JSON list of C-alpha atoms in Angstrom, two decimals:
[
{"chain": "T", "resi": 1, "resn": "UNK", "atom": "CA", "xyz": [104.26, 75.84, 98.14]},
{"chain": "T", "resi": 2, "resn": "UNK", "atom": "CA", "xyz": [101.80, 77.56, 100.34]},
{"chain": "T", "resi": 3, "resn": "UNK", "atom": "CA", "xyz": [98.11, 76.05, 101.09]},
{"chain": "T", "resi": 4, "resn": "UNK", "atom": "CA", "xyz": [96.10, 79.20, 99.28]},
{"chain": "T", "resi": 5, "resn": "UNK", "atom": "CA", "xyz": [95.17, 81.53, 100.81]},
{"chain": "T", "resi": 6, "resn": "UNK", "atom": "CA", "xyz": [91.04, 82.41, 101.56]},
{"chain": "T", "resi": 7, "resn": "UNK", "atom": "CA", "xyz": [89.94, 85.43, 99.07]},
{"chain": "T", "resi": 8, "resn": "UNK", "atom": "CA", "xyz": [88.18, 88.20, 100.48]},
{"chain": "T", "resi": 9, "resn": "UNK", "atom": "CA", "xyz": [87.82, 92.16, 98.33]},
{"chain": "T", "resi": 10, "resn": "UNK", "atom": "CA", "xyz": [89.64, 94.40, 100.95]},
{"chain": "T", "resi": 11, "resn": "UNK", "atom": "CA", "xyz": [90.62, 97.48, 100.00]},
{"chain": "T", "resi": 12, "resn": "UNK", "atom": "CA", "xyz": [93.14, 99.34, 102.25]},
{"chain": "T", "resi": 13, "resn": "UNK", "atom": "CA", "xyz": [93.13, 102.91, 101.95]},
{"chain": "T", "resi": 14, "resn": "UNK", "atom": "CA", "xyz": [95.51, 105.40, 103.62]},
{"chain": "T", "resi": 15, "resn": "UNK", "atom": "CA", "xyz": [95.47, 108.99, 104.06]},
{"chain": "T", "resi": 16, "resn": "UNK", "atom": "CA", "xyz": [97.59, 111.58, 105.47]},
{"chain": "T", "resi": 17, "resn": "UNK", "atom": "CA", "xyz": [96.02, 114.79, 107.80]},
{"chain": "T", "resi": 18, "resn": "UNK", "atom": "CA", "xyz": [97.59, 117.73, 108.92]},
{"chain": "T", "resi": 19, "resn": "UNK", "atom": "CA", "xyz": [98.15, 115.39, 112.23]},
{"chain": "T", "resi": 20, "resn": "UNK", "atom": "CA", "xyz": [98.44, 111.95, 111.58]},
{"chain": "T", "resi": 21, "resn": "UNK", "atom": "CA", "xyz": [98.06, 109.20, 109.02]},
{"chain": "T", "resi": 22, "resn": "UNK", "atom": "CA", "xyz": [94.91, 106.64, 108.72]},
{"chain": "T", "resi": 23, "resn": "UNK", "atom": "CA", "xyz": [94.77, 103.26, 107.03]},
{"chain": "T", "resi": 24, "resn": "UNK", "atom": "CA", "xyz": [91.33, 101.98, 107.18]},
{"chain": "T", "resi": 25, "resn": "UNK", "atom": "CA", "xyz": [90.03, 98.60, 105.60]},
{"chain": "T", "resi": 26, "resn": "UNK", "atom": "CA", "xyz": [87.14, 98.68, 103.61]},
{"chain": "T", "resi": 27, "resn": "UNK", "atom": "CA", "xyz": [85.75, 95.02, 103.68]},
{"chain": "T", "resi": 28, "resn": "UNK", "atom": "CA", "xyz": [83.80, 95.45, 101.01]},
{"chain": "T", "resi": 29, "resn": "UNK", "atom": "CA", "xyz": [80.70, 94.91, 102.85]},
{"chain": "T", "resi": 30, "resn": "UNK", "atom": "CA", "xyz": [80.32, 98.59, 104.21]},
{"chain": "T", "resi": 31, "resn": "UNK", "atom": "CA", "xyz": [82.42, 97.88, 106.76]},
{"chain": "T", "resi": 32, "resn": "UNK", "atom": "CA", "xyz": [85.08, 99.72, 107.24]},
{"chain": "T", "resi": 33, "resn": "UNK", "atom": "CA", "xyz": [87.95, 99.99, 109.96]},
{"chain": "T", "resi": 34, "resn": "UNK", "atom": "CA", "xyz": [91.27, 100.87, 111.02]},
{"chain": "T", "resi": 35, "resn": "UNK", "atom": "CA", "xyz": [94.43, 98.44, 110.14]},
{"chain": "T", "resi": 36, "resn": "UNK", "atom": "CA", "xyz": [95.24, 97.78, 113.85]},
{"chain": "T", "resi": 37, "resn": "UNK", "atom": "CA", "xyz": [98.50, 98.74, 114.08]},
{"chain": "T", "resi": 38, "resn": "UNK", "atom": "CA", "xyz": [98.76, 96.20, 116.89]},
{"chain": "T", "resi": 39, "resn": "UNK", "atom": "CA", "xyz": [98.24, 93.25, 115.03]},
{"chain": "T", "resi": 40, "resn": "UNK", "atom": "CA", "xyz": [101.38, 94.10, 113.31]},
{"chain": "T", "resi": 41, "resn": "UNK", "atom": "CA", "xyz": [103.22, 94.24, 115.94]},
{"chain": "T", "resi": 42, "resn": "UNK", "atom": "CA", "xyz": [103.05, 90.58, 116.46]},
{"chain": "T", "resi": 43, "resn": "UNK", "atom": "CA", "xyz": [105.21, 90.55, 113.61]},
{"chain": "T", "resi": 44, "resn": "UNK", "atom": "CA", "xyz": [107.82, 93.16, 113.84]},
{"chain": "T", "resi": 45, "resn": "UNK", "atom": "CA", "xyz": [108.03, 96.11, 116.33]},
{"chain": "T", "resi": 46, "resn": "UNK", "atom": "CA", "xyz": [109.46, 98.95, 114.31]},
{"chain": "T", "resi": 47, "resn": "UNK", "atom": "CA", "xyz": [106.89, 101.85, 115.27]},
{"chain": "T", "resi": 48, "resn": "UNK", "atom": "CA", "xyz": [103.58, 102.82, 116.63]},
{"chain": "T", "resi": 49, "resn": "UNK", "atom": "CA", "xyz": [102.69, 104.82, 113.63]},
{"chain": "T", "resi": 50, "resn": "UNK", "atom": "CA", "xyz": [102.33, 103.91, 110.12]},
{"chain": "T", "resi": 51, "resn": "UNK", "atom": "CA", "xyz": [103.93, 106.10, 107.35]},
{"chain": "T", "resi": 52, "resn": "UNK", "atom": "CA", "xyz": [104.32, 105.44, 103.99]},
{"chain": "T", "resi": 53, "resn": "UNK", "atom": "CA", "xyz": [106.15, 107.01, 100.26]},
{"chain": "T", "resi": 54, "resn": "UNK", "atom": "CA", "xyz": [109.52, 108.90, 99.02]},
{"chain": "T", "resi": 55, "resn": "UNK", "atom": "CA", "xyz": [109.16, 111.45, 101.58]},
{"chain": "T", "resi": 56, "resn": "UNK", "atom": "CA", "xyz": [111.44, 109.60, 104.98]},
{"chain": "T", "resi": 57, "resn": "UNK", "atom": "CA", "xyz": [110.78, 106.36, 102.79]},
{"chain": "T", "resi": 58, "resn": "UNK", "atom": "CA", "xyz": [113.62, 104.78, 106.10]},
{"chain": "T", "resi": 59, "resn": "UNK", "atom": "CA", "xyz": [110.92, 105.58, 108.37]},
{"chain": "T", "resi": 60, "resn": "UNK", "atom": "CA", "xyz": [110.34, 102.52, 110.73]},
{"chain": "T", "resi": 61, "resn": "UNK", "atom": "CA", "xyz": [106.77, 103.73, 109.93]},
{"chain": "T", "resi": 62, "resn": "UNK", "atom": "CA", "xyz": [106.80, 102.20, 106.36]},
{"chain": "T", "resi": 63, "resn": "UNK", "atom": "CA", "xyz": [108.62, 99.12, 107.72]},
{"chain": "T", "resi": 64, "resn": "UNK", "atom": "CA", "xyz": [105.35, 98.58, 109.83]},
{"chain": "T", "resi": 65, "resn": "UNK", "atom": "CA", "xyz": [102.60, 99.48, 107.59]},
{"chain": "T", "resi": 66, "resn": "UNK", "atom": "CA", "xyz": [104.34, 96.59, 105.18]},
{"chain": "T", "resi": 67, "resn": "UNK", "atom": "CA", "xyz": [103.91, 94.08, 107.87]},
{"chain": "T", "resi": 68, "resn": "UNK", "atom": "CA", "xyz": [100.77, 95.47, 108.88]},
{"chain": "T", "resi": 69, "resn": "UNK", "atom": "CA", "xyz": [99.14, 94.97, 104.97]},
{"chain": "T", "resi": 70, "resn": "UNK", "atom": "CA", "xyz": [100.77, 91.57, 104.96]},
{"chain": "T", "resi": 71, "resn": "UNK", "atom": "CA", "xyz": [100.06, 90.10, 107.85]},
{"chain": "T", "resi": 72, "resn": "UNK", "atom": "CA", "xyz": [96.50, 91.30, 107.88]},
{"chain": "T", "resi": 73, "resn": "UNK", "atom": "CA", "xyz": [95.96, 89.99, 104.02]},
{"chain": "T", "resi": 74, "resn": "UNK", "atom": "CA", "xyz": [97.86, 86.28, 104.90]},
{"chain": "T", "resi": 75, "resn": "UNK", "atom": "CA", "xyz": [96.27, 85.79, 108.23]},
{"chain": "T", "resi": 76, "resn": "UNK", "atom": "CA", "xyz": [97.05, 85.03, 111.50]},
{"chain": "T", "resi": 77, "resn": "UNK", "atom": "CA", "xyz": [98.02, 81.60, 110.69]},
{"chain": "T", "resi": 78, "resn": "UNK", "atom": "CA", "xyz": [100.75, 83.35, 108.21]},
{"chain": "T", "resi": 79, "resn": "UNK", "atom": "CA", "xyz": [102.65, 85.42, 110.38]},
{"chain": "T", "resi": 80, "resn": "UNK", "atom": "CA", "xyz": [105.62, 83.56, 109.18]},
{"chain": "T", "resi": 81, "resn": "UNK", "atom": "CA", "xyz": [104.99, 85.05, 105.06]},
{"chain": "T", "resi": 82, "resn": "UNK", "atom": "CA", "xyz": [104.56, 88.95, 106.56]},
{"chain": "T", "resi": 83, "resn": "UNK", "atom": "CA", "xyz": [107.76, 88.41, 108.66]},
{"chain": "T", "resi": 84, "resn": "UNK", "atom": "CA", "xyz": [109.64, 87.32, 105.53]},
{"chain": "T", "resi": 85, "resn": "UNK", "atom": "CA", "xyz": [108.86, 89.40, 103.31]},
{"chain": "T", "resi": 86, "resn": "UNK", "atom": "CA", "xyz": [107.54, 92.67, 104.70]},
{"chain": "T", "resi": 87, "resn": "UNK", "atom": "CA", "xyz": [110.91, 94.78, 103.76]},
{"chain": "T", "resi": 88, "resn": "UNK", "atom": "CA", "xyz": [110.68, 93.42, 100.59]},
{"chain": "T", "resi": 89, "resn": "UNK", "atom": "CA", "xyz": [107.10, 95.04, 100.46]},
{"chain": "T", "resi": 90, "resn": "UNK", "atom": "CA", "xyz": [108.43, 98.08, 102.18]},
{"chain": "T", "resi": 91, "resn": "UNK", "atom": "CA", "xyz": [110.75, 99.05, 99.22]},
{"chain": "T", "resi": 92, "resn": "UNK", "atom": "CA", "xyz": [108.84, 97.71, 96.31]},
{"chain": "T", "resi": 93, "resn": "UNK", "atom": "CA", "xyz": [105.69, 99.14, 97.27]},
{"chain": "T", "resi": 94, "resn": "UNK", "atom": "CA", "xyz": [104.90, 101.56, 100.48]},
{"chain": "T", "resi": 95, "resn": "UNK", "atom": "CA", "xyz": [107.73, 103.42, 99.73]},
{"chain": "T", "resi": 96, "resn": "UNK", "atom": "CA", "xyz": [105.63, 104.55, 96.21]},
{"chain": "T", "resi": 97, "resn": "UNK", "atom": "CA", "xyz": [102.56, 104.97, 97.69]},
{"chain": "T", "resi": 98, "resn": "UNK", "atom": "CA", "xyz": [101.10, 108.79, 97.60]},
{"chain": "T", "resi": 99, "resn": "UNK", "atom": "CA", "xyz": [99.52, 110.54, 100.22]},
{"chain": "T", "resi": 100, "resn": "UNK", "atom": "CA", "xyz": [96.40, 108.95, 100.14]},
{"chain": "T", "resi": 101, "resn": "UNK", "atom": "CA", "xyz": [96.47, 105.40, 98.39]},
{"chain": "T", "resi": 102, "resn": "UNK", "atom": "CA", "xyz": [94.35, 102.45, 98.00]},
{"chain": "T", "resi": 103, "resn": "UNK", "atom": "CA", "xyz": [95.84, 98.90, 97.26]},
{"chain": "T", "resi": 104, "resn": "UNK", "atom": "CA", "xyz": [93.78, 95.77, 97.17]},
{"chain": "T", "resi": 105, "resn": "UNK", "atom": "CA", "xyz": [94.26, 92.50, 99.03]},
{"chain": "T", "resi": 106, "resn": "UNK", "atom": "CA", "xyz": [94.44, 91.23, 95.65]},
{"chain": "T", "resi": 107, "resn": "UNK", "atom": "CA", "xyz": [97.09, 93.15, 94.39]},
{"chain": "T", "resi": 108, "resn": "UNK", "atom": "CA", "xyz": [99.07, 92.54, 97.59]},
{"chain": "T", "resi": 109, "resn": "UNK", "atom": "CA", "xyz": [98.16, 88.75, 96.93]},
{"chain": "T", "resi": 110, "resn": "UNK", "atom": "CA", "xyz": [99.93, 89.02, 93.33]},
{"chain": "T", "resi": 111, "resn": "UNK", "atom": "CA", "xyz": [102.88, 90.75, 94.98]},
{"chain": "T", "resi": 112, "resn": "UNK", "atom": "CA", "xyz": [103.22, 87.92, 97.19]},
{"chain": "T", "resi": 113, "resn": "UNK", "atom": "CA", "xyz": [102.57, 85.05, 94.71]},
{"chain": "T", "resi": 114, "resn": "UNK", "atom": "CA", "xyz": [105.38, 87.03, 92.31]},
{"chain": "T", "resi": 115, "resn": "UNK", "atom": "CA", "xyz": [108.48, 87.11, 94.74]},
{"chain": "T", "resi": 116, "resn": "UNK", "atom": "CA", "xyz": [107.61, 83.12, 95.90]},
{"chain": "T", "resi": 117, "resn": "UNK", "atom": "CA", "xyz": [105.93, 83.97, 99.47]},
{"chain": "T", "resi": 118, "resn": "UNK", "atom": "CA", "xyz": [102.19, 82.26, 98.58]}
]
């Protein structure tokens, strides 16, 4: 098993405009930012966009966004856990979200802890 993990309250929160989509991170602290897409791209390079839900739920968009959420909730010294099991995330869980959605590093923690990856 994992070492744990450090606990912070993120909240991500996505949103879909007429012309794009936003994920921000609120930190709980007031500050709040974008989930840098390039971060994620450490991981996996499947797009330079994130998407997410039902609606083109193949999008290499959604595949992203997982590894984005993962990666930024496990840490740079993780990248190993958000290359596992970002599909896995991708199909059990971005591909539900709605077009604005908030999930909590929390919840993504219990994800994680449930299918054996922390």
């Amino acid at each position: 098993m994992n070492e744990p993990l450090p606990l912070s309250d993120k909240i991500f929160i996505g949103r879909k405009t007429q012309s794009d989509n936003i994920v921000e991170v609120d930190r709980g602290d007031g500050d709040v930012t974008a989930l840098d897409i390039k971060k994620s791209l450490e991981v996996v390079q499947h797009s330079t966009r994130f998407t997410w839900g039902w609606h083109n739920r193949n999008s290499e968009g959604h595949a992203q966004l997982a590894a984005a959420l993962l990666y930024e909730v496990t840490g740079n010294d993780n990248v190993e856990i958000a290359r596992t099991y970002y599909q896995l995330f991708r199909l059990e869980r971005v591909i539900y979200f709605k077009s604005t959605f908030e999930i909590s590093e929390y919840q993504i923690r219990c994800w994680l802890q449930d299918v054996g990856g922390i």
